[in-house]
XYZ file of C-alpha atoms in Angstrom:
565
model
C -0.164 0.044 0.114
C 1.364 3.625 -1.566
C 1.058 6.202 1.345
C 0.604 9.259 -1.272
C 0.352 11.852 2.201
C 3.219 10.090 3.882
C 7.233 10.355 3.649
C 8.448 11.297 1.213
C 5.391 12.343 -1.434
C 3.731 14.626 1.116
C 1.027 14.998 -1.527
C -1.837 17.394 -0.858
C -5.555 15.920 -2.143
C -5.263 18.308 -5.233
C -2.137 16.030 -6.542
C -3.152 12.765 -5.524
C -6.053 13.424 -7.559
C -3.733 13.976 -10.708
C -2.122 10.940 -10.033
C -4.984 8.957 -10.031
C -6.449 10.441 -12.952
C -3.387 10.092 -14.723
C -2.891 6.613 -14.432
C -6.464 5.840 -15.197
C -6.685 7.115 -18.272
C -3.303 5.545 -19.544
C -3.174 2.676 -21.658
C -0.999 -0.397 -20.788
C 1.639 0.914 -23.412
C 1.904 4.310 -21.496
C 2.406 2.456 -18.236
C 5.628 0.446 -19.607
C 6.582 3.426 -20.593
C 6.939 4.715 -17.478
C 8.989 2.328 -16.151
C 11.927 2.871 -18.600
C 14.100 6.073 -17.697
C 15.683 6.057 -20.838
C 19.091 7.170 -21.357
C 19.791 10.114 -23.794
C 21.521 9.532 -27.138
C 20.695 11.989 -29.121
C 19.995 15.850 -29.040
C 18.148 16.050 -32.399
C 14.291 17.573 -31.868
C 13.227 14.496 -34.197
C 14.342 11.712 -32.655
C 13.400 13.662 -29.403
C 9.556 13.689 -30.015
C 9.692 10.141 -31.872
C 10.834 8.695 -28.687
C 8.138 10.882 -26.388
C 5.244 10.027 -28.792
C 5.840 6.100 -28.983
C 7.507 4.821 -25.934
C 6.190 7.805 -23.427
C 9.355 6.782 -21.440
C 9.493 7.769 -17.702
C 12.086 9.357 -17.212
C 15.345 10.357 -18.914
C 19.049 11.177 -18.268
C 21.945 12.642 -20.535
C 25.634 12.573 -20.273
C 27.270 16.251 -19.775
C 27.392 18.761 -22.904
C 27.291 22.228 -23.455
C 24.587 23.975 -20.336
C 22.772 25.810 -23.258
C 22.489 22.903 -25.515
C 21.475 20.532 -22.489
C 18.627 23.269 -21.491
C 17.175 23.546 -24.580
C 16.996 19.092 -24.832
C 15.417 19.294 -21.580
C 13.136 21.648 -22.902
C 11.927 20.338 -26.050
C 11.615 16.593 -24.116
C 8.950 18.580 -21.098
C 7.228 19.961 -24.306
C 6.358 16.877 -26.424
C 5.839 14.393 -23.363
C 2.488 14.277 -22.348
C 3.411 13.639 -18.746
C 6.405 15.925 -17.561
C 9.374 13.259 -17.150
C 11.938 12.570 -14.370
C 15.178 14.199 -15.463
C 18.073 12.819 -13.564
C 21.813 13.471 -13.825
C 24.807 12.103 -11.874
C 25.102 15.339 -9.412
C 27.800 13.465 -7.707
C 30.530 16.310 -8.131
C 28.324 19.475 -8.767
C 26.745 20.779 -11.871
C 29.297 19.232 -14.175
C 27.445 16.255 -13.797
C 24.587 17.863 -16.592
C 26.867 20.646 -18.313
C 30.514 20.314 -18.293
C 30.657 24.678 -18.266
C 29.196 23.883 -14.778
C 31.221 23.585 -11.471
C 32.769 20.866 -10.677
C 33.132 20.956 -6.774
C 34.772 18.871 -5.584
C 34.630 14.782 -5.017
C 32.472 13.779 -2.376
C 35.357 12.269 -0.860
C 37.291 15.356 -1.136
C 34.310 17.228 0.819
C 34.438 14.647 3.479
C 37.813 15.617 3.866
C 37.125 18.933 4.925
C 35.715 17.582 8.154
C 32.899 20.207 7.909
C 29.206 19.276 6.881
C 28.944 22.870 5.564
C 30.966 21.883 2.412
C 28.377 19.160 1.818
C 25.379 21.459 1.769
C 27.605 23.680 -0.471
C 28.193 20.774 -2.751
C 24.435 20.036 -3.023
C 23.425 23.401 -3.164
C 25.282 24.211 -6.263
C 24.292 20.437 -7.619
C 20.963 21.395 -7.274
C 20.834 24.833 -8.452
C 23.241 24.412 -11.364
C 20.965 21.294 -12.499
C 17.994 22.719 -11.516
C 18.143 25.677 -14.245
C 19.033 23.462 -17.243
C 15.861 21.044 -16.658
C 17.254 18.230 -14.366
C 14.610 17.708 -11.387
C 16.381 14.753 -9.618
C 19.928 13.601 -8.993
C 21.056 10.120 -9.229
C 23.015 11.226 -5.553
C 24.627 11.158 -3.222
C 26.456 7.745 -2.925
C 26.238 6.373 0.151
C 28.306 3.134 -0.001
C 30.995 3.194 2.691
C 34.585 2.542 1.312
C 34.969 -0.589 3.659
C 37.624 -1.989 1.359
C 40.430 -0.180 0.183
C 40.496 -2.498 -2.773
C 36.875 -1.198 -4.600
C 37.650 0.235 -7.753
C 34.576 2.206 -8.068
C 33.236 3.523 -4.945
C 37.103 4.918 -3.918
C 36.734 8.844 -3.926
C 32.897 8.679 -4.835
C 32.313 7.700 -1.484
C 32.165 10.574 1.521
C 34.075 7.707 3.847
C 34.930 4.426 5.697
C 33.502 5.479 8.430
C 29.345 5.352 9.021
C 29.153 8.308 11.263
C 31.130 10.534 8.297
C 28.937 8.985 5.593
C 25.791 10.034 7.495
C 26.801 13.355 8.364
C 27.928 14.432 5.023
C 25.384 12.964 2.901
C 22.189 14.397 5.477
C 23.712 17.939 4.343
C 24.170 17.673 0.804
C 20.419 15.858 0.666
C 19.192 19.026 3.077
C 20.708 21.360 0.355
C 18.750 19.218 -2.432
C 15.812 19.606 -0.341
C 15.862 23.272 -0.120
C 15.530 23.448 -3.920
C 13.499 20.893 -5.158
C 15.500 18.725 -6.308
C 14.643 14.948 -6.120
C 17.318 12.450 -4.565
C 18.383 8.979 -5.029
C 20.775 7.222 -2.443
C 22.585 4.693 -4.240
C 23.939 1.961 -4.140
C 21.644 -0.160 -2.442
C 22.178 -2.877 -0.251
C 25.466 -1.026 -0.018
C 29.074 -1.347 -2.219
C 32.211 -0.851 -1.120
C 32.541 -4.526 0.417
C 33.253 -6.432 -2.367
C 36.349 -5.442 -4.201
C 34.721 -6.142 -7.364
C 32.816 -3.480 -9.504
C 29.472 -4.926 -10.425
C 29.517 -3.458 -13.955
C 31.282 -6.274 -14.722
C 30.372 -9.121 -12.252
C 27.585 -9.475 -9.822
C 29.348 -8.344 -6.461
C 28.806 -9.287 -3.228
C 27.928 -6.938 0.264
C 29.644 -10.056 2.378
C 28.383 -8.140 5.734
C 26.238 -10.302 8.255
C 23.032 -9.159 9.308
C 24.204 -7.258 12.715
C 27.094 -6.101 10.642
C 24.731 -4.502 7.597
C 22.008 -3.281 10.074
C 24.954 -1.251 12.380
C 25.627 0.219 9.119
C 24.889 0.496 5.488
C 21.539 0.050 7.558
C 22.157 2.698 9.795
C 22.931 4.723 6.702
C 19.472 3.850 4.614
C 17.169 4.048 7.470
C 18.080 7.857 8.636
C 18.204 9.416 5.078
C 14.792 7.567 4.137
C 13.554 9.021 7.595
C 14.791 12.434 6.574
C 13.169 12.282 3.543
C 14.903 10.426 0.443
C 12.751 10.125 -2.163
C 14.293 7.453 -4.449
C 16.909 4.405 -3.906
C 18.765 3.009 -6.563
C 19.763 -0.678 -6.457
C 22.528 -1.895 -7.510
C 23.846 -5.522 -8.947
C 24.804 -6.589 -5.247
C 23.847 -9.501 -3.459
C 23.553 -9.617 -0.059
C 23.393 -13.338 1.409
C 23.090 -12.546 4.979
C 20.183 -10.714 4.633
C 18.484 -12.773 2.086
C 18.795 -16.035 3.489
C 18.083 -14.536 6.908
C 14.635 -13.502 5.109
C 14.549 -16.535 3.000
C 15.753 -19.806 4.815
C 15.037 -22.092 1.884
C 17.115 -19.271 -0.445
C 19.981 -21.800 -1.573
C 23.285 -19.827 -2.818
C 22.582 -20.719 -6.535
C 19.460 -18.724 -6.224
C 20.884 -16.001 -4.609
C 20.171 -13.150 -6.782
C 21.683 -9.071 -7.198
C 19.163 -6.819 -5.447
C 17.843 -5.206 -8.284
C 16.262 -8.245 -8.798
C 16.113 -9.675 -5.457
C 12.182 -9.811 -3.642
C 14.089 -10.568 -0.345
C 15.719 -7.254 -0.542
C 13.519 -5.179 -2.421
C 10.154 -5.895 -0.552
C 11.190 -7.804 2.991
C 14.489 -5.351 3.862
C 13.946 -1.896 1.460
C 10.500 -1.995 1.600
C 9.100 -3.661 5.144
C 12.454 -3.368 7.630
C 13.484 -0.347 6.562
C 10.003 1.586 5.563
C 11.122 2.698 2.159
C 7.619 4.338 0.581
C 9.744 5.726 -1.811
C 10.498 5.184 -5.778
C 13.129 2.503 -6.711
C 15.148 2.578 -9.426
C 17.719 -0.015 -10.884
C 21.092 0.570 -11.366
C 21.987 0.663 -14.923
C 20.628 -2.372 -16.906
C 23.990 -2.055 -19.102
C 26.279 -3.412 -16.364
C 27.219 -7.070 -16.102
C 26.013 -7.282 -12.782
C 22.678 -7.508 -14.241
C 23.247 -9.716 -17.721
C 25.148 -12.265 -15.385
C 22.161 -13.142 -12.846
C 19.830 -14.476 -16.073
C 19.142 -13.731 -19.399
C 18.163 -10.333 -20.384
C 14.498 -11.380 -21.754
C 13.444 -12.284 -18.140
C 15.962 -9.429 -16.329
C 13.719 -6.545 -17.748
C 10.105 -7.738 -16.239
C 11.831 -9.526 -13.239
C 13.137 -6.329 -11.680
C 9.750 -4.850 -11.568
C 8.304 -7.859 -10.662
C 10.357 -8.403 -7.942
C 9.981 -4.408 -6.794
C 11.895 -2.163 -8.410
C 9.077 0.803 -9.848
C 11.788 2.047 -12.942
C 14.415 0.136 -14.934
C 17.449 1.815 -15.527
C 18.426 2.916 -19.591
C 18.591 0.306 -22.456
C 20.316 -2.154 -24.856
C 17.848 -1.233 -27.211
C 14.499 0.593 -26.271
C 12.204 -1.487 -28.787
C 13.750 -4.516 -27.485
C 13.785 -3.663 -23.977
C 10.344 -2.445 -24.292
C 8.807 -5.820 -25.894
C 10.102 -7.742 -23.284
C 8.797 -5.524 -20.313
C 5.463 -5.886 -22.115
C 5.396 -9.177 -22.522
C 6.151 -9.581 -18.547
C 2.903 -7.565 -18.212
C 1.355 -9.804 -21.039
C 2.235 -13.448 -19.364
C 1.317 -12.244 -15.814
C 4.799 -12.194 -14.465
C 4.544 -8.258 -13.752
C 0.960 -8.337 -12.069
C -1.514 -5.774 -13.344
C -1.478 -4.776 -9.330
C 2.585 -4.211 -9.465
C 2.328 -2.127 -12.103
C -0.106 0.204 -11.408
C 1.775 0.643 -7.794
C 5.017 1.385 -9.619
C 3.430 3.188 -12.061
C 1.575 5.234 -9.045
C 4.839 5.651 -7.527
C 6.815 7.221 -10.279
C 3.571 9.758 -10.931
C 4.425 10.843 -6.949
C 7.694 11.514 -7.287
C 6.978 13.703 -9.867
C 3.702 15.236 -8.172
C 5.470 15.565 -5.129
C 8.121 17.743 -7.323
C 5.085 20.101 -8.672
C 6.494 18.983 -12.006
C 2.649 18.526 -13.107
C 1.817 21.724 -11.997
C 4.963 23.422 -13.672
C 3.543 21.234 -17.111
C 0.611 23.032 -16.734
C 1.512 26.395 -16.424
C 4.151 26.017 -19.373
C 7.291 26.532 -16.823
C 9.176 23.744 -17.958
C 11.213 25.885 -20.740
C 14.998 26.029 -19.519
C 16.154 29.670 -20.821
C 19.822 31.195 -21.617
C 19.124 33.797 -19.082
C 18.176 31.361 -16.443
C 21.367 30.095 -16.834
C 23.368 33.686 -17.023
C 21.670 34.218 -13.817
C 23.767 31.236 -11.835
C 25.966 32.795 -9.696
C 28.737 30.528 -11.226
C 31.541 33.031 -9.814
C 30.814 31.997 -6.224
C 30.193 28.280 -6.594
C 34.047 28.343 -7.963
C 34.965 29.869 -5.007
C 33.194 27.402 -2.555
C 34.932 24.824 -4.950
C 38.303 26.272 -4.457
C 37.407 26.488 -0.799
C 36.834 23.027 -0.201
C 39.366 21.531 -2.442
C 41.621 24.017 -0.674
C 40.854 22.680 2.714
C 40.385 18.984 1.845
C 43.842 18.286 0.904
C 45.483 16.237 3.231
C 49.123 15.450 4.413
C 49.131 11.262 5.095
C 52.635 11.414 6.613
C 56.073 13.713 6.472
C 57.979 11.238 8.617
C 61.202 13.040 6.892
C 60.214 16.344 7.658
C 60.579 16.959 4.246
C 57.944 20.395 4.224
C 58.073 22.817 3.001
C 60.220 22.802 0.315
C 61.990 26.019 -1.205
C 63.864 26.362 -4.362
C 67.077 27.085 -2.431
C 67.493 23.607 -1.090
C 65.284 21.692 -3.798
C 66.399 23.668 -6.774
C 66.568 20.424 -9.190
C 63.174 18.517 -9.083
C 62.401 15.555 -11.262
C 58.987 14.512 -11.647
C 57.785 11.068 -12.410
C 53.188 11.038 -13.442
C 53.018 7.356 -12.257
C 49.385 5.502 -14.719
C 51.397 5.085 -18.138
C 48.097 2.945 -18.729
C 45.007 4.143 -19.785
C 43.122 4.956 -16.439
C 44.858 8.438 -15.486
C 41.817 10.158 -15.593
C 43.660 13.961 -16.601
C 46.540 14.008 -18.795
C 47.317 17.683 -17.963
C 48.172 17.068 -14.743
C 51.622 17.307 -14.666
C 51.955 20.112 -17.111
C 49.870 22.001 -14.846
C 52.133 20.999 -11.644
C 55.394 21.875 -13.905
C 54.202 24.965 -14.230
C 53.591 26.232 -11.249
C 56.768 25.083 -9.635
C 58.691 27.034 -12.233
C 56.693 29.876 -11.388
C 58.198 29.421 -7.989
C 62.229 29.435 -9.223
C 61.944 25.768 -9.386
C 63.578 23.944 -12.347
C 61.525 20.525 -13.227
C 62.311 18.213 -15.788
C 59.634 15.347 -16.404
C 60.429 11.514 -16.847
C 59.399 10.798 -20.248
C 58.001 7.001 -20.020
C 57.433 6.548 -23.474
C 61.417 7.364 -24.091
C 62.597 5.192 -21.569
C 66.061 3.231 -22.684
C 68.217 0.924 -20.747
C 70.000 3.662 -19.206
C 67.308 4.828 -17.343
C 67.240 2.307 -15.034
C 71.188 1.561 -15.434
C 73.238 4.482 -14.328
C 75.163 5.787 -11.717
C 73.104 7.036 -8.655
C 76.030 9.365 -7.982
C 74.999 11.158 -10.899
C 71.333 11.270 -10.033
C 71.550 12.340 -6.997
C 74.435 15.308 -8.094
C 71.640 16.174 -10.979
C 68.433 16.010 -8.774
C 67.429 17.365 -5.177
C 63.721 15.849 -4.998
C 61.779 13.406 -6.703
C 57.919 14.067 -6.712
C 55.387 11.178 -7.655
C 52.023 12.409 -9.255
C 49.243 9.881 -9.335
C 45.659 10.784 -10.759
C 43.681 7.574 -10.951
C 39.998 7.798 -9.925
C 37.005 5.300 -10.162
C 36.509 4.872 -13.952
C 33.366 2.083 -14.977
C 34.778 -0.884 -15.999
C 38.645 -0.345 -14.568
C 39.299 -3.319 -12.368
C 42.047 -1.845 -10.417
C 43.340 1.556 -8.993
C 46.495 0.224 -8.047
C 49.639 1.851 -9.379
C 51.220 0.942 -13.057
C 54.872 1.193 -13.800
C 56.379 1.548 -17.058
C 56.764 -1.594 -18.634
C 60.759 -1.410 -19.714
C 62.197 -3.100 -16.836
C 59.920 -0.364 -14.376
C 62.013 2.756 -15.704
C 60.116 4.719 -13.372
C 59.516 2.747 -10.046
C 60.977 4.787 -6.636
C 64.703 3.710 -6.907
C 66.184 6.664 -5.525
C 63.568 6.429 -2.680
C 66.635 6.769 -0.108
C 69.223 8.792 -2.129
C 67.344 11.906 -2.900
C 64.054 13.161 -1.468
C 61.049 12.150 -2.603
C 57.414 12.969 -2.233
C 54.140 11.402 -3.477
C 50.942 13.021 -4.315
C 47.680 11.311 -5.778
C 45.074 13.633 -7.313
C 42.668 11.205 -6.999
C 42.694 7.357 -4.841
C 43.546 8.004 -1.459
C 44.991 4.503 -1.295
C 48.343 4.449 -3.079
C 50.659 3.736 -0.300
C 49.530 -0.065 -0.539
C 52.096 0.184 -3.282
C 54.301 3.036 -2.145
C 54.753 2.296 1.612
C 58.519 3.406 0.951
C 57.073 6.855 0.990
C 57.912 8.994 3.689
C 56.006 12.142 2.426
C 52.646 11.366 1.049
C 49.684 14.025 0.448
C 46.055 13.565 -0.818
C 44.270 15.996 -2.971
C 41.261 13.900 -3.603
C 40.520 15.822 -7.100
C 42.368 16.244 -10.434
C 42.086 19.494 -11.625
C 43.940 22.506 -11.725
C 42.409 23.828 -8.662
C 43.859 21.417 -6.709
C 47.058 21.656 -8.371
C 47.498 25.225 -7.634
C 46.651 24.698 -4.058
C 48.823 21.888 -3.232
C 51.973 23.895 -4.821
C 51.692 26.694 -2.480
C 50.973 23.934 0.828
C 54.521 22.395 -0.754
C 55.985 25.940 -0.522
C 54.842 26.823 2.733
C 51.986 29.451 1.217
C 49.519 27.265 3.329
C 48.913 24.409 6.024
C 47.521 20.918 5.189
C 44.238 20.917 6.885
C 42.571 17.954 5.941
C 41.575 15.109 7.553
C 41.820 11.905 5.893
C 38.154 10.275 6.126
C 39.550 7.026 5.128
C 42.215 4.871 6.267
C 44.608 5.816 3.846
C 47.864 3.250 5.565
C 45.643 0.596 4.172
C 45.709 -1.452 7.114
C 49.348 -2.112 6.696
C 52.166 -1.400 9.073
C 54.608 -0.535 6.955
C 52.990 2.264 5.409
C 52.975 4.285 8.551
C 56.732 4.179 8.598
């Protein structure tokens, strides 16, 4: 039974009448269309209007593009759709999640490293105001996963912390800002990523916590954020065997399904135990975590039959629509389950006032709206956040600060010669900043590594360089199975052979866990962001023009004794 007047919808009598009337007037095809939140693949008006006419999806999500282009596209979609759409984006790090000329505020972990919930609120404010101005009305954020496993390649700096209380306090502040700006939120990835070291983009991953441990951690996070009024939960292709067997003692290992297909987790845990009344949406249906569970023809309708209300993306829209429709005709999705799912979708739209905006023609987004954004203030907040977050994990050699008299000649190594380095210009900006402060800087070119790079006198190296700095900017990217450091394939020509010969320090602009591969580093810094602001601010701190104020929200020592030396 859906409580339309209760949390998280809080609908008025008039809102409820709209939901009920809209549902009553829909035919089977329209109801099935509402179950889909599709991925935007074209900005062409004719293509968009045809999709709105043929499929009539309940929601859509575009990848970031120019803000004016995105605003125009969203206006076309809402103008040509009979029922207003949920328009989503991954606003995890700011408005850049929908428009590449908007603010990239900070990674979530960078926000947590400030140890100040005000920055989580500011992240939410920036994300919601910038997202709203181009037509987004719901975000697939915040990430409320807990980074229990430092080897997990997909949570990492997308998560706030490995501490339950830290995840909660930061998430609450972010959500409060979203609520203040009438942006719907989606907490993800239920039942909790960050325990397995595998990526559910590539495999059905496992949350291996016991029932009690889950209740005390992920359960606590979801319970409190649901009570706070989170409108939507995104369900991952992640199993939670302890709870699935607890709720269904007859369940055999071979029958354990990912949460996106699990009645035990969707109905028993999320709906009943956690009392979630809002919208449940699957994570992307293009992930291997779903494919590996069962054939797609069955998985598409099974997700709704099991308890999800919305299906994210499609491999082929016409084909997946057909699978879903057949699931209804075959009775896998009952009429009651279909109406329940569509009712929640409509209720969420009504709770965001989309039906009223549609009636009043307020779902058009203009260049003037974008120009009225206070981007200048948003970028100042971002710089302040990044500056405050940069963390000196250790400096057991008392190297810092450095000056150009003692450490005039510097050699830079950029690790990550494989394709997992996100920002190819980090090293150039870093070198430029150092040179402006009177250092002479060289960059080791891994592409030109020769035998002489590893077979040459140490004493000559020591005479040539006063300081060695290692840079890394590996950050979570879907389908990359590891964020471990990689060295040049030519005899490891860039590994830290001189760490005990020349003062050496390490700076990470991405993953905070590189000490597992560099325990010999005596000076180690985490930045959590790989943009120019992070480079500028960390250089200031290196030369003593700023203090290191970041507080590590995770165990950057990776639970290893030698990393602390």
